[in-house]
Tab-separated table of C-alpha atoms in Angstrom:
chain	number	residue	atom	x	y	z
A	1	MET	CA	59.442	142.424	-73.967
A	2	LYS	CA	61.496	144.249	-76.348
A	3	PRO	CA	62.121	143.247	-80.056
A	4	SER	CA	64.866	141.534	-79.258
A	5	SER	CA	63.653	139.318	-76.920
A	6	VAL	CA	60.668	138.582	-78.921
A	7	ASP	CA	63.331	137.888	-82.194
A	8	ALA	CA	65.382	135.157	-79.329
A	9	VAL	CA	62.359	133.352	-78.260
A	10	ILE	CA	61.185	132.741	-82.164
A	11	ARG	CA	65.083	132.061	-83.184
A	12	GLY	CA	64.971	129.801	-80.635
A	13	LEU	CA	61.571	128.002	-81.035
A	14	LYS	CA	62.832	127.585	-85.149
A	15	LYS	CA	66.178	126.185	-84.470
A	16	ALA	CA	64.279	123.568	-81.939
A	17	GLY	CA	61.898	122.412	-85.059
A	18	VAL	CA	58.895	124.173	-83.493
A	19	SER	CA	55.873	124.641	-85.890
A	20	THR	CA	52.818	125.164	-83.582
A	21	VAL	CA	52.265	126.923	-81.042
A	22	CYS	CA	49.077	126.982	-78.358
A	23	TYR	CA	48.904	130.064	-76.141
A	24	LEU	CA	46.727	131.801	-73.786
A	25	PRO	CA	47.748	135.592	-74.116
A	26	ASP	CA	49.163	137.689	-70.695
A	27	SER	CA	50.642	140.313	-70.290
A	28	LEU	CA	54.139	140.348	-69.524
A	29	PHE	CA	54.493	138.411	-73.079
A	30	LYS	CA	51.763	140.698	-75.083
A	31	GLU	CA	54.188	141.547	-77.397
A	32	LEU	CA	55.236	137.975	-78.017
A	33	TYR	CA	51.479	136.402	-79.644
A	34	PRO	CA	51.110	138.748	-82.584
A	35	ALA	CA	54.909	138.020	-83.719
A	36	LEU	CA	54.118	134.109	-83.388
A	37	ASP	CA	50.593	134.718	-85.351
A	38	ALA	CA	52.565	136.834	-87.889
A	39	ASP	CA	55.238	135.089	-88.688
A	40	PRO	CA	54.810	131.957	-91.502
A	41	ASP	CA	56.764	129.181	-89.934
A	42	ILE	CA	54.682	129.027	-87.178
A	43	ARG	CA	50.896	128.097	-86.794
A	44	THR	CA	49.317	129.605	-83.744
A	45	ILE	CA	46.719	128.270	-81.865
A	46	ARG	CA	44.466	129.920	-79.415
A	47	VAL	CA	42.992	128.083	-76.325
A	48	THR	CA	40.291	128.413	-73.770
A	49	ASN	CA	42.800	127.546	-70.565
A	50	GLU	CA	46.131	126.261	-70.941
A	51	GLY	CA	45.564	122.714	-69.985
A	52	GLU	CA	43.875	122.728	-73.234
A	53	GLY	CA	46.922	123.738	-74.813
A	54	ALA	CA	49.022	121.351	-72.876
A	55	ALA	CA	46.842	118.609	-74.483
A	56	ILE	CA	47.104	119.772	-77.852
A	57	CYS	CA	50.565	119.840	-77.695
A	58	GLY	CA	50.115	116.351	-76.409
A	59	GLY	CA	48.673	115.272	-79.363
A	60	ILE	CA	50.889	117.354	-82.292
A	61	PHE	CA	53.918	115.481	-80.161
A	62	LEU	CA	52.184	112.391	-81.161
A	63	SER	CA	52.351	113.035	-84.873
A	64	GLY	CA	55.759	113.880	-85.510
A	65	LYS	CA	55.531	117.728	-85.222
A	66	ARG	CA	56.857	119.859	-82.634
A	67	ALA	CA	54.990	122.299	-80.612
A	68	ALA	CA	54.941	124.816	-77.450
A	69	LEU	CA	52.750	126.107	-74.606
A	70	ILE	CA	53.406	129.576	-74.125
A	71	MET	CA	51.588	131.266	-71.401
A	72	GLU	CA	51.790	133.421	-67.937
A	73	ASN	CA	53.043	130.776	-65.247
A	74	SER	CA	49.163	130.760	-63.404
A	75	GLY	CA	48.833	128.612	-66.902
A	76	LEU	CA	50.753	125.924	-65.819
A	77	ARG	CA	48.528	125.466	-62.581
A	78	ALA	CA	45.342	125.264	-64.973
A	79	SER	CA	47.867	122.616	-66.894
A	80	VAL	CA	49.008	120.375	-63.992
A	81	GLU	CA	46.117	117.566	-64.425
A	82	PRO	CA	46.937	116.864	-68.218
A	83	LEU	CA	50.833	117.377	-67.876
A	84	ALA	CA	50.419	114.903	-64.784
A	85	ARG	CA	48.217	112.348	-66.973
A	86	MET	CA	50.319	112.545	-70.592
A	87	GLY	CA	53.649	113.112	-68.678
A	88	LEU	CA	53.653	110.630	-65.766
A	89	GLY	CA	50.872	108.095	-66.972
A	90	ALA	CA	51.861	108.014	-70.905
A	91	GLY	CA	55.463	109.844	-71.308
A	92	ILE	CA	53.959	112.361	-73.471
A	93	PRO	CA	55.858	115.817	-73.353
A	94	VAL	CA	54.672	118.925	-73.210
A	95	ILE	CA	57.179	122.042	-73.676
A	96	MET	CA	56.087	124.902	-71.918
A	97	LEU	CA	57.841	128.626	-72.316
A	98	MET	CA	56.470	130.735	-69.304
A	99	SER	CA	55.971	134.508	-68.096
A	100	TYR	CA	57.484	134.465	-64.337
A	101	ARG	CA	54.447	136.592	-63.086
A	102	GLY	CA	54.973	137.322	-59.527
A	103	GLU	CA	58.772	136.948	-58.831
A	104	LEU	CA	60.941	139.809	-56.541
A	105	GLY	CA	59.482	143.094	-58.257
A	106	GLU	CA	56.465	142.274	-58.656
A	107	ASN	CA	53.936	144.999	-58.286
A	108	ASN	CA	50.367	143.574	-59.018
A	109	TRP	CA	49.328	141.733	-55.395
A	110	TRP	CA	47.133	138.974	-57.636
A	111	ALA	CA	50.250	138.008	-59.253
A	112	ILE	CA	51.646	137.191	-55.767
A	113	PRO	CA	50.345	133.222	-56.102
A	114	HIS	CA	52.263	132.762	-59.425
A	115	GLY	CA	55.497	133.221	-58.119
A	116	ILE	CA	55.085	131.439	-54.751
A	117	THR	CA	53.385	128.569	-56.991
A	118	MET	CA	55.155	128.268	-59.994
A	119	GLU	CA	58.845	126.578	-58.926
A	120	PRO	CA	56.878	124.420	-56.098
A	121	VAL	CA	54.289	123.170	-58.515
A	122	LEU	CA	57.167	122.322	-61.275
A	123	ASN	CA	59.157	120.298	-58.522
A	124	ALA	CA	55.669	118.472	-57.517
A	125	LEU	CA	55.504	117.573	-61.400
A	126	ARG	CA	59.616	116.674	-61.304
A	127	ILE	CA	59.826	118.849	-64.340
A	128	PRO	CA	62.642	120.592	-64.657
A	129	TYR	CA	62.768	124.031	-65.393
A	130	ARG	CA	65.376	127.269	-66.196
A	131	VAL	CA	64.702	130.471	-65.402
A	132	VAL	CA	66.205	132.761	-67.921
A	133	ARG	CA	66.938	136.504	-66.811
A	134	GLU	CA	69.029	137.389	-69.756
A	135	GLU	CA	67.974	137.915	-73.210
A	136	ASP	CA	71.293	136.186	-74.753
A	137	GLU	CA	69.989	132.805	-73.133
A	138	ILE	CA	66.845	132.928	-74.495
A	139	GLU	CA	67.421	131.338	-77.716
A	140	GLN	CA	69.868	128.214	-76.331
A	141	SER	CA	67.658	127.536	-73.523
A	142	ILE	CA	64.590	127.113	-75.393
A	143	VAL	CA	66.879	124.434	-77.454
A	144	ASP	CA	68.135	122.901	-74.679
A	145	ALA	CA	64.529	121.937	-73.170
A	146	TYR	CA	63.677	120.680	-76.502
A	147	ASN	CA	66.912	118.129	-76.160
A	148	TRP	CA	66.005	117.073	-72.892
A	149	SER	CA	61.923	116.185	-73.413
A	150	TYR	CA	62.840	114.591	-76.696
A	151	ASN	CA	65.137	112.279	-74.876
A	152	ALA	CA	63.368	112.166	-71.420
A	153	TYR	CA	59.905	112.245	-73.002
A	154	TYR	CA	58.989	114.282	-70.165
A	155	HIS	CA	58.035	118.004	-69.697
A	156	SER	CA	60.283	120.919	-69.520
A	157	ALA	CA	59.692	124.372	-68.947
A	158	ILE	CA	61.693	127.372	-69.486
A	159	ALA	CA	60.563	130.551	-67.195
A	160	LEU	CA	61.613	134.203	-68.257
A	161	GLY	CA	62.106	136.498	-66.053
A	162	GLY	CA	63.792	139.964	-64.727
A	163	SER	CA	64.263	142.642	-67.175
A	164	ILE	CA	63.307	140.486	-70.451
A	165	VAL	CA	59.595	140.955	-69.311
A	166	ARG	CA	59.611	143.887	-67.419
B	1	MET	CA	21.553	101.685	-77.702
B	2	LYS	CA	24.336	99.846	-76.612
B	3	ARG	CA	27.854	101.986	-76.923
B	4	TYR	CA	29.403	98.120	-77.727
B	5	ASP	CA	27.356	98.103	-81.118
B	6	CYS	CA	27.955	101.600	-81.814
B	7	MET	CA	31.422	100.796	-82.128
B	8	LYS	CA	31.117	97.277	-83.966
B	9	LEU	CA	29.581	99.805	-86.773
B	10	LEU	CA	32.182	102.635	-86.650
B	11	ALA	CA	35.095	100.111	-86.462
B	12	GLU	CA	33.875	98.505	-89.825
B	13	ARG	CA	34.202	101.779	-91.199
B	14	LEU	CA	38.065	102.440	-90.012
B	15	LYS	CA	41.356	101.649	-92.160
B	16	ASP	CA	43.656	103.934	-92.006
B	17	GLU	CA	42.589	106.448	-89.814
B	18	LEU	CA	43.929	107.130	-86.022
B	19	VAL	CA	41.819	107.438	-82.695
B	20	ILE	CA	42.201	108.750	-79.517
B	21	LEU	CA	39.885	107.546	-76.640
B	22	SER	CA	38.950	107.472	-73.513
B	23	LEU	CA	37.451	106.069	-70.709
B	24	GLY	CA	37.059	103.531	-68.371
B	25	ALA	CA	35.258	100.756	-69.705
B	26	SER	CA	34.641	102.012	-73.117
B	27	VAL	CA	38.504	101.527	-73.496
B	28	ASP	CA	38.142	97.494	-73.153
B	29	GLU	CA	35.124	97.748	-75.699
B	30	TRP	CA	37.182	99.561	-78.463
B	31	TYR	CA	40.288	96.723	-77.949
B	32	ASN	CA	37.273	94.120	-78.146
B	33	ALA	CA	35.127	96.202	-80.971
B	34	ALA	CA	38.301	97.239	-83.154
B	35	PRO	CA	40.764	94.633	-83.080
B	36	HIS	CA	42.435	95.593	-86.773
B	37	MET	CA	42.882	99.412	-84.702
B	38	ARG	CA	44.340	98.334	-82.300
B	39	ALA	CA	47.955	100.200	-82.834
B	40	ALA	CA	46.111	103.105	-84.809
B	41	SER	CA	44.148	103.469	-81.101
B	42	LEU	CA	45.973	105.445	-78.372
B	43	PHE	CA	44.451	104.477	-74.732
B	44	GLN	CA	43.979	107.384	-72.576
B	45	GLN	CA	42.520	107.213	-69.206
B	46	GLN	CA	42.081	110.988	-69.296
B	47	LEU	CA	39.142	113.354	-68.881
B	48	GLY	CA	39.293	116.707	-70.794
B	49	CYS	CA	42.310	115.461	-72.377
B	50	VAL	CA	40.751	113.274	-75.535
B	51	THR	CA	39.332	115.566	-78.270
B	52	PRO	CA	42.382	118.309	-77.677
B	53	GLN	CA	45.093	115.511	-78.025
B	54	ALA	CA	42.895	114.393	-81.255
B	55	PHE	CA	43.036	117.669	-82.687
B	56	GLY	CA	46.511	118.116	-81.867
B	57	LEU	CA	47.126	115.262	-84.189
B	58	ALA	CA	44.855	116.176	-86.879
B	59	THR	CA	46.554	119.551	-86.624
B	60	GLY	CA	50.344	117.750	-86.946
B	61	LEU	CA	48.675	115.141	-90.109
B	62	PRO	CA	46.336	117.067	-91.854
B	63	HIS	CA	46.231	114.684	-94.719
B	64	ARG	CA	45.164	111.790	-91.901
B	65	ARG	CA	41.518	111.423	-90.827
B	66	ILE	CA	41.700	111.672	-87.424
B	67	ILE	CA	39.090	110.043	-85.079
B	68	SER	CA	38.505	111.458	-80.870
B	69	LEU	CA	36.153	108.715	-79.142
B	70	ASP	CA	35.205	111.144	-75.948
B	71	THR	CA	32.956	110.848	-73.117
B	72	ASP	CA	30.059	113.406	-71.724
B	73	GLY	CA	32.244	113.611	-68.538
B	74	GLY	CA	35.302	114.093	-70.577
B	75	MET	CA	33.877	116.510	-72.905
B	76	MET	CA	32.321	118.286	-69.870
B	77	PHE	CA	35.605	118.516	-68.688
B	78	ASN	CA	36.992	120.766	-70.966
B	79	LEU	CA	34.269	122.594	-72.978
B	80	GLY	CA	36.120	124.732	-74.038
B	81	ILE	CA	37.738	122.827	-76.852
B	82	LEU	CA	34.711	122.897	-78.625
B	83	ALA	CA	35.338	126.771	-79.130
B	84	THR	CA	38.540	126.182	-79.992
B	85	LEU	CA	37.258	123.875	-82.472
B	86	GLY	CA	34.862	126.259	-83.858
B	87	ASN	CA	37.395	128.808	-84.307
B	88	GLU	CA	39.639	126.447	-86.062
B	89	GLN	CA	38.106	124.223	-88.169
B	90	PRO	CA	39.871	121.223	-88.735
B	91	LYS	CA	39.324	119.437	-91.956
B	92	ASN	CA	39.982	116.403	-90.852
B	93	LEU	CA	38.359	115.497	-87.073
B	94	PHE	CA	35.616	113.251	-86.245
B	95	ILE	CA	34.681	112.922	-82.809
B	96	VAL	CA	32.007	110.899	-81.131
B	97	VAL	CA	30.903	111.410	-77.509
B	98	TRP	CA	29.987	108.280	-75.963
B	99	ASP	CA	27.143	110.173	-73.641
B	100	ASN	CA	26.021	107.448	-71.095
B	101	GLU	CA	24.816	110.146	-68.881
B	102	CYS	CA	27.244	108.385	-65.749
B	103	TYR	CA	30.575	108.427	-64.580
B	104	GLN	CA	29.974	104.464	-65.877
B	105	SER	CA	33.398	103.094	-64.715
B	106	ILE	CA	33.202	104.516	-61.164
B	107	GLY	CA	29.878	102.960	-60.545
B	108	GLY	CA	27.493	104.928	-62.471
B	109	PRO	CA	26.644	108.244	-60.291
B	110	PRO	CA	24.874	110.466	-62.644
B	111	THR	CA	27.084	113.426	-65.346
B	112	HIS	CA	25.125	116.796	-65.787
B	113	THR	CA	23.808	115.310	-68.908
B	114	ALA	CA	21.375	113.150	-67.135
B	115	PHE	CA	19.015	115.137	-65.767
B	116	GLY	CA	17.497	116.386	-69.310
B	117	ARG	CA	18.791	119.822	-69.728
B	118	VAL	CA	22.337	119.784	-70.684
B	119	ASP	CA	22.592	119.015	-74.579
B	120	ILE	CA	26.083	118.741	-75.912
B	121	ALA	CA	25.528	118.973	-79.481
B	122	ALA	CA	23.887	121.971	-78.661
B	123	ILE	CA	26.891	123.885	-76.812
B	124	ALA	CA	29.093	122.145	-79.345
B	125	ARG	CA	26.847	124.097	-82.174
B	126	GLY	CA	27.058	127.362	-80.476
B	127	ALA	CA	30.689	127.017	-80.132
B	128	GLY	CA	30.764	127.074	-83.431
B	129	VAL	CA	30.260	123.234	-84.645
B	130	GLU	CA	28.369	123.412	-86.864
B	131	HIS	CA	28.013	119.596	-87.688
B	132	ALA	CA	26.915	118.361	-83.931
B	133	TYR	CA	24.323	115.913	-83.840
B	134	THR	CA	22.120	113.640	-80.939
B	135	VAL	CA	21.765	110.113	-81.990
B	136	ARG	CA	19.492	107.736	-80.408
B	137	THR	CA	19.420	104.772	-82.618
B	138	LEU	CA	21.891	102.681	-84.393
B	139	GLU	CA	20.692	103.744	-88.085
B	140	GLU	CA	21.421	107.259	-86.711
B	141	PHE	CA	24.412	106.628	-85.473
B	142	GLU	CA	25.581	104.704	-89.040
B	143	THR	CA	24.514	107.769	-91.186
B	144	HIS	CA	26.462	109.977	-89.079
B	145	CYS	CA	29.489	107.951	-89.214
B	146	ALA	CA	29.292	107.862	-92.817
B	147	ALA	CA	29.118	111.625	-93.051
B	148	GLY	CA	31.604	112.245	-90.357
B	149	LEU	CA	34.386	110.434	-91.536
B	150	VAL	CA	34.223	112.432	-94.805
B	151	ALA	CA	33.809	115.753	-93.370
B	152	ASP	CA	35.893	118.529	-94.434
B	153	VAL	CA	34.775	120.864	-90.860
B	154	PRO	CA	35.070	119.203	-87.388
B	155	TYR	CA	31.876	116.915	-86.964
B	156	VAL	CA	30.707	115.985	-83.480
B	157	VAL	CA	27.946	113.043	-82.760
B	158	VAL	CA	26.699	112.351	-79.212
B	159	ALA	CA	25.513	109.337	-78.815
B	160	LYS	CA	22.905	108.522	-76.772
B	161	VAL	CA	24.016	104.835	-75.067
B	162	ALA	CA	23.065	102.932	-72.474
B	163	GLY	CA	25.151	103.102	-69.327
B	164	THR	CA	25.830	98.973	-69.456
B	165	VAL	CA	29.412	97.396	-70.713
B	166	GLN	CA	29.435	94.520	-72.639
B	167	PRO	CA	30.039	91.634	-70.687
B	168	ASP	CA	33.067	88.772	-71.185
B	169	ILE	CA	34.728	91.112	-73.011
B	170	LYS	CA	38.592	90.877	-72.622
B	171	ARG	CA	40.375	93.454	-70.713
B	172	LYS	CA	43.517	95.485	-72.079
B	173	HIS	CA	46.643	94.622	-70.074
B	174	SER	CA	48.865	96.828	-71.592
B	175	ASP	CA	49.326	100.438	-69.744
B	176	GLY	CA	49.643	104.131	-70.931
B	177	ARG	CA	53.204	104.376	-71.486
B	178	GLU	CA	53.087	100.621	-73.885
B	179	ASP	CA	50.126	102.539	-75.463
B	180	LYS	CA	51.598	105.370	-76.592
B	181	TYR	CA	55.019	103.252	-77.706
B	182	ILE	CA	52.805	101.159	-80.284
B	183	PHE	CA	50.712	104.066	-81.279
B	184	VAL	CA	53.778	106.032	-82.097
B	185	ARG	CA	55.218	103.615	-84.129
B	186	HIS	CA	52.282	102.554	-85.851
B	187	VAL	CA	52.232	106.623	-86.872
B	188	GLU	CA	56.148	106.335	-87.934
B	189	ALA	CA	55.468	103.211	-89.545
B	190	THR	CA	52.929	104.628	-91.429
B	191	GLU	CA	53.212	108.091	-92.137
B	192	GLY	CA	57.369	107.292	-92.843
B	193	ILE	CA	58.387	109.544	-90.077
B	194	VAL	CA	60.466	109.009	-87.158
B	195	ILE	CA	58.876	110.730	-83.265
B	196	MET	CA	61.217	109.040	-81.111
B	197	GLY	CA	64.112	108.376	-82.863
B	198	PRO	CA	67.549	106.666	-81.640
B	199	SER	CA	70.139	108.608	-78.988
B	200	GLU	CA	72.951	110.740	-80.162
B	201	HIS	CA	76.546	108.574	-80.115
B	202	ASN	CA	78.568	111.721	-78.349
């Protein structure tokens, strides 16, 4: 990611009122994670799998603070069980920012499943999402996701793809 | 040792704390054992989510004591949270694991702790949660509740309890959604904050 894209993500998170980020690092966002760690206004929590991160974000919602789950889109698959339980069972929302691995242009065989499954999994869970490929749309898209989730009390997702992460 | 008896002892010590719990029959038992904590308790039906949610709550409300009432099946569903707690060292999180060595709510098939080898407290200590203990008597349980409720490090008590359910208790009729609203409104009232506010006029 370019420094300007990293800045746009962090601006969006702050504008949305996010004070805690749970993440499991990946390669496409590799410049983002140390920038989040270094930001004095954001607490980062490293998790062992994305489902655990989703549940921690759910707990942070219950505290009145705002959290984000940041990950590769493969982490969506690891999060399906807690997302379904919290979102559909209790109305506890998790807002996700994920890198779009496996879209057209992907040059790793192991990432192909991530691209094939991401949108169908989001649709299966009825999670609204936006795929963002232009840097100038990052900030507002993150704000839009929070606005929606804090009215729906349901999950939403932003996937960053294209030249933002390549 | 019966889980319900442990719950009664723990409940006597609670007033301003917040509780997240799971699963199956332990939900109805807590509903009966701690009626004064009804609004302060979030009743979940989620393997692997309870302690992570409690940690999230503890992160957002660092001045408030948070209690996770987890289970052997629930903790083993996501052992990674113990490593996260080992690294993060929350100062306000007390975790009880009701270890009845079975998946009670579906009729009682054994969990991995039933065979004498798997030790959740030892796993927690190995993950960096230094204060993690297994208890088998009500006296031990009470001693560790007293210590865990004032500890400034994460504190885990694995309570070895019978696989039975307290008879003749009231069933809780609310679902996860109603329970969330009750809990959120309680947090709002006691913290003086807004979590689920009014919609905008536009």
